[in-house]
Structures are given as structure tokens and as C-alpha cells.
PDB file of C-alpha atoms in Angstrom:
ATOM      1  CA  GLY A  76       0.000   0.000   0.000  1.00 71.00           C
ATOM      2  CA  ARG A  77       2.083   2.897   1.333  1.00 76.00           C
ATOM      3  CA  ARG A  78       5.367   1.635  -0.112  1.00 79.00           C
ATOM      4  CA  HIS A  79       3.786   1.356  -3.567  1.00 79.00           C
ATOM      5  CA  VAL A  80       2.490   4.962  -3.396  1.00 78.00           C
ATOM      6  CA  GLU A  81       5.996   6.225  -2.466  1.00 82.00           C
ATOM      7  CA  ASP A  82       7.559   4.286  -5.361  1.00 84.00           C
ATOM      8  CA  VAL A  83       5.036   5.731  -7.815  1.00 86.00           C
ATOM      9  CA  GLY A  84       5.685   9.260  -6.450  1.00 86.00           C
ATOM     10  CA  VAL A  85       9.448   8.877  -6.896  1.00 88.00           C
ATOM     11  CA  LYS A  86       9.007   7.507 -10.442  1.00 90.00           C
ATOM     12  CA  VAL A  87       6.715  10.398 -11.406  1.00 90.00           C
ATOM     13  CA  ALA A  88       9.181  12.947  -9.987  1.00 90.00           C
ATOM     14  CA  LEU A  89      12.066  11.350 -11.921  1.00 92.00           C
ATOM     15  CA  MET A  90      10.063  11.351 -15.150  1.00 93.00           C
ATOM     16  CA  VAL A  91       9.238  15.050 -14.715  1.00 93.00           C
ATOM     17  CA  ILE A  92      12.931  15.853 -14.194  1.00 92.00           C
ATOM     18  CA  ILE A  93      13.907  13.796 -17.241  1.00 92.00           C
ATOM     19  CA  LEU A  94      11.227  15.480 -19.384  1.00 92.00           C
ATOM     20  CA  LEU A  95      12.384  18.940 -18.297  1.00 89.00           C
ATOM     21  CA  PHE A  96      15.966  17.997 -19.171  1.00 89.00           C
ATOM     22  CA  ILE A  97      14.960  16.727 -22.620  1.00 88.00           C
ATOM     23  CA  LEU A  98      12.723  19.733 -23.301  1.00 85.00           C
ATOM     24  CA  SER A  99      15.602  22.099 -22.575  1.00 82.00           C
ATOM     25  CA  PHE A 100      17.305  20.705 -25.699  1.00 83.00           C
ATOM     26  CA  VAL A 101      14.221  20.299 -27.896  1.00 83.00           C
ATOM     27  CA  VAL A 102      12.369  23.586 -27.333  1.00 78.00           C
ATOM     28  CA  ASP A 103      13.669  26.553 -29.318  1.00 75.00           C
ATOM     29  CA  GLN A 104      15.324  29.101 -27.045  1.00 70.00           C
ATOM     30  CA  ARG A 105      14.047  32.668 -27.219  1.00 74.00           C
ATOM     31  CA  THR A 106      16.373  35.113 -28.909  1.00 75.00           C
ATOM     32  CA  ASP A 107      17.300  38.419 -27.322  1.00 72.00           C
ATOM     33  CA  THR A 108      15.687  41.214 -29.346  1.00 77.00           C
ATOM     34  CA  SER A 109      16.521  44.023 -26.935  1.00 77.00           C
ATOM     35  CA  VAL A 110      19.226  45.618 -29.105  1.00 78.00           C
ATOM     36  CA  PRO A 111      17.050  46.208 -32.208  1.00 82.00           C
ATOM     37  CA  LEU A 112      14.124  47.302 -30.031  1.00 86.00           C
ATOM     38  CA  VAL A 113      16.192  49.902 -28.188  1.00 85.00           C
ATOM     39  CA  LEU A 114      17.745  51.143 -31.432  1.00 85.00           C
ATOM     40  CA  GLU A 115      14.257  51.536 -32.898  1.00 89.00           C
ATOM     41  CA  GLN A 116      13.146  53.426 -29.777  1.00 89.00           C
ATOM     42  CA  LEU A 117      16.178  55.752 -29.939  1.00 88.00           C
ATOM     43  CA  ASP A 118      15.535  56.417 -33.614  1.00 89.00           C
ATOM     44  CA  LYS A 119      11.858  57.176 -32.972  1.00 90.00           C
ATOM     45  CA  GLU A 120      12.803  59.485 -30.095  1.00 88.00           C
ATOM     46  CA  ALA A 121      15.233  61.327 -32.367  1.00 86.00           C
ATOM     47  CA  THR A 122      12.604  61.575 -35.096  1.00 87.00           C
ATOM     48  CA  LEU A 123       9.601  62.598 -33.007  1.00 88.00           C
ATOM     49  CA  ARG A 124      11.106  64.680 -30.196  1.00 87.00           C
ATOM     50  CA  PHE A 125      14.257  66.119 -31.771  1.00 83.00           C
ATOM     51  CA  GLU A 126      13.617  66.302 -35.509  1.00 80.00           C
ATOM     52  CA  GLY A 127      15.811  69.361 -36.125  1.00 77.00           C
ATOM     53  CA  TRP A 128      18.988  68.423 -34.240  1.00 75.00           C
ATOM     54  CA  ILE A 129      22.446  68.339 -35.774  1.00 69.00           C
ATOM     55  CA  PHE A 130      25.414  66.437 -34.380  1.00 61.00           C
ATOM     56  CA  ASP A 131      27.147  69.441 -32.831  1.00 64.00           C
ATOM     57  CA  ASP A 132      23.950  70.138 -30.896  1.00 72.00           C
ATOM     58  CA  ALA A 133      22.684  66.625 -30.136  1.00 77.00           C
ATOM     59  CA  PRO A 134      20.001  66.875 -27.427  1.00 84.00           C
ATOM     60  CA  GLU A 135      21.194  65.872 -23.957  1.00 86.00           C
ATOM     61  CA  ASP A 136      18.116  63.687 -23.415  1.00 87.00           C
ATOM     62  CA  LEU A 137      18.936  61.715 -26.549  1.00 86.00           C
ATOM     63  CA  VAL A 138      22.624  61.405 -25.642  1.00 85.00           C
ATOM     64  CA  GLY A 139      21.608  60.342 -22.117  1.00 88.00           C
ATOM     65  CA  SER A 140      19.335  57.616 -23.518  1.00 87.00           C
ATOM     66  CA  TYR A 141      22.170  56.446 -25.771  1.00 87.00           C
ATOM     67  CA  LEU A 142      24.622  56.334 -22.847  1.00 87.00           C
ATOM     68  CA  ILE A 143      22.222  54.315 -20.678  1.00 86.00           C
ATOM     69  CA  TRP A 144      21.747  51.830 -23.524  1.00 84.00           C
ATOM     70  CA  LYS A 145      25.487  51.678 -24.233  1.00 84.00           C
ATOM     71  CA  GLU A 146      26.267  50.998 -20.559  1.00 83.00           C
ATOM     72  CA  GLY A 147      23.847  48.068 -20.619  1.00 79.00           C
ATOM     73  CA  LEU A 148      25.393  46.842 -23.840  1.00 77.00           C
ATOM     74  CA  LEU A 149      28.865  46.846 -22.286  1.00 74.00           C
ATOM     75  CA  THR A 150      27.700  44.738 -19.334  1.00 76.00           C
ATOM     76  CA  SER A 151      26.060  42.098 -21.531  1.00 74.00           C
ATOM     77  CA  PRO A 152      27.778  38.705 -21.773  1.00 73.00           C
ATOM     78  CA  GLN A 153      28.500  39.141 -25.520  1.00 71.00           C
ATOM     79  CA  LYS A 154      30.465  42.427 -25.028  1.00 73.00           C
ATOM     80  CA  PRO A 155      29.592  43.854 -28.463  1.00 76.00           C
ATOM     81  CA  THR A 156      31.367  46.898 -29.891  1.00 79.00           C
ATOM     82  CA  LEU A 157      29.325  49.738 -31.368  1.00 81.00           C
ATOM     83  CA  LEU A 158      31.009  50.962 -34.547  1.00 84.00           C
ATOM     84  CA  TYR A 159      28.382  53.284 -36.020  1.00 86.00           C
ATOM     85  CA  LEU A 160      25.058  54.770 -34.975  1.00 86.00           C
ATOM     86  CA  ASP A 161      22.731  57.025 -36.872  1.00 86.00           C
ATOM     87  CA  LEU A 162      19.451  58.307 -35.492  1.00 86.00           C
ATOM     88  CA  ASN A 163      16.854  60.038 -37.651  1.00 83.00           C
ATOM     89  CA  LYS A 164      19.247  59.764 -40.627  1.00 84.00           C
ATOM     90  CA  ARG A 165      21.938  61.748 -38.754  1.00 84.00           C
ATOM     91  CA  VAL A 166      25.191  60.125 -37.699  1.00 82.00           C
ATOM     92  CA  LEU A 167      25.566  60.256 -33.928  1.00 82.00           C
ATOM     93  CA  CYS A 168      28.872  58.423 -33.766  1.00 83.00           C
ATOM     94  CA  ASN A 169      31.292  56.542 -35.991  1.00 85.00           C
ATOM     95  CA  GLU A 170      34.274  54.495 -34.740  1.00 84.00           C
ATOM     96  CA  MET A 171      35.537  54.000 -38.305  1.00 82.00           C
ATOM     97  CA  LEU A 172      36.539  57.652 -38.827  1.00 74.00           C
ATOM     98  CA  HIS A 173      39.739  59.174 -37.484  1.00 69.00           C
ATOM     99  CA  GLY A 174      39.014  62.457 -35.670  1.00 61.00           C
ATOM    100  CA  GLY A 175      36.571  65.220 -36.525  1.00 59.00           C
ATOM    101  CA  ASP A 176      32.797  64.998 -36.555  1.00 65.00           C
ATOM    102  CA  PRO A 177      31.033  62.796 -35.830  1.00 66.00           C
ATOM    103  CA  MET A 178      32.672  61.673 -32.588  1.00 75.00           C
ATOM    104  CA  LYS A 179      33.694  58.115 -31.910  1.00 81.00           C
ATOM    105  CA  CYS A 180      30.950  56.130 -30.149  1.00 80.00           C
ATOM    106  CA  SER A 181      33.269  55.400 -27.224  1.00 78.00           C
ATOM    107  CA  GLU A 182      33.951  59.127 -26.669  1.00 80.00           C
ATOM    108  CA  ILE A 183      30.374  60.438 -26.351  1.00 80.00           C
ATOM    109  CA  ARG A 184      29.702  61.982 -22.931  1.00 78.00           C
ATOM    110  CA  LEU A 185      26.984  64.159 -21.443  1.00 78.00           C
ATOM    111  CA  GLY A 186      27.617  67.863 -21.088  1.00 67.00           C
TER     112      GLY A 186
END
């Protein structure tokens, strides 16, 4: 009676663990879409709130949003490097140019 119920309980628990293990390999893992979503949000912010800005006078709110996103990007496990960013068809930063405008993405600061 009681021994049989305990054996069945242990077998069910083991099967659940085995199924979870197998499903972790079978089920497609979700992909991280945060980078394109944030880039789209930054571009929309530049388009809707700051449509007339030029690089020399990039709005502090927009630069602040970029810096918050970049800080999160640097702490991600992949450690990506931002080489170029344009918002509202205006180049905010470009790591591939040597000096001059626009600034390098790694050199953008508030103030």
C-alpha cells in the first residue's frame, strides 16, 4: 500500500525531471531582441522629439538615452562593440573615422 504509493511518487518525480531535461534541448530558445528594439526606440525618439537636431547640438536627453543603452550593452555577456550609430538619418557616432565629426561612439559623454 504505502510503499507502492511512495515508489510511484518517486518515479513520477524522476520522469518530470527527465522530461524537463529533454525539453531544454528540444524547445527553441528565445532570442534576445533588446538591441534592435532599443535602437528603434532611440531612432523614434530622435525623429519625433528632436527632428531638427544636428550632431554638434545633439540633445542631452537623446545622448543620455544612448549612454544608458550603451552601458547596458557593455555589461552584456557578448560584449559587443558599437562601430556606427545614426538616429533620424543623422550620424551620432562613428568608430571608423579618425578624428573630426562625428565623434567616436566610445567618446560620447553628457555635457
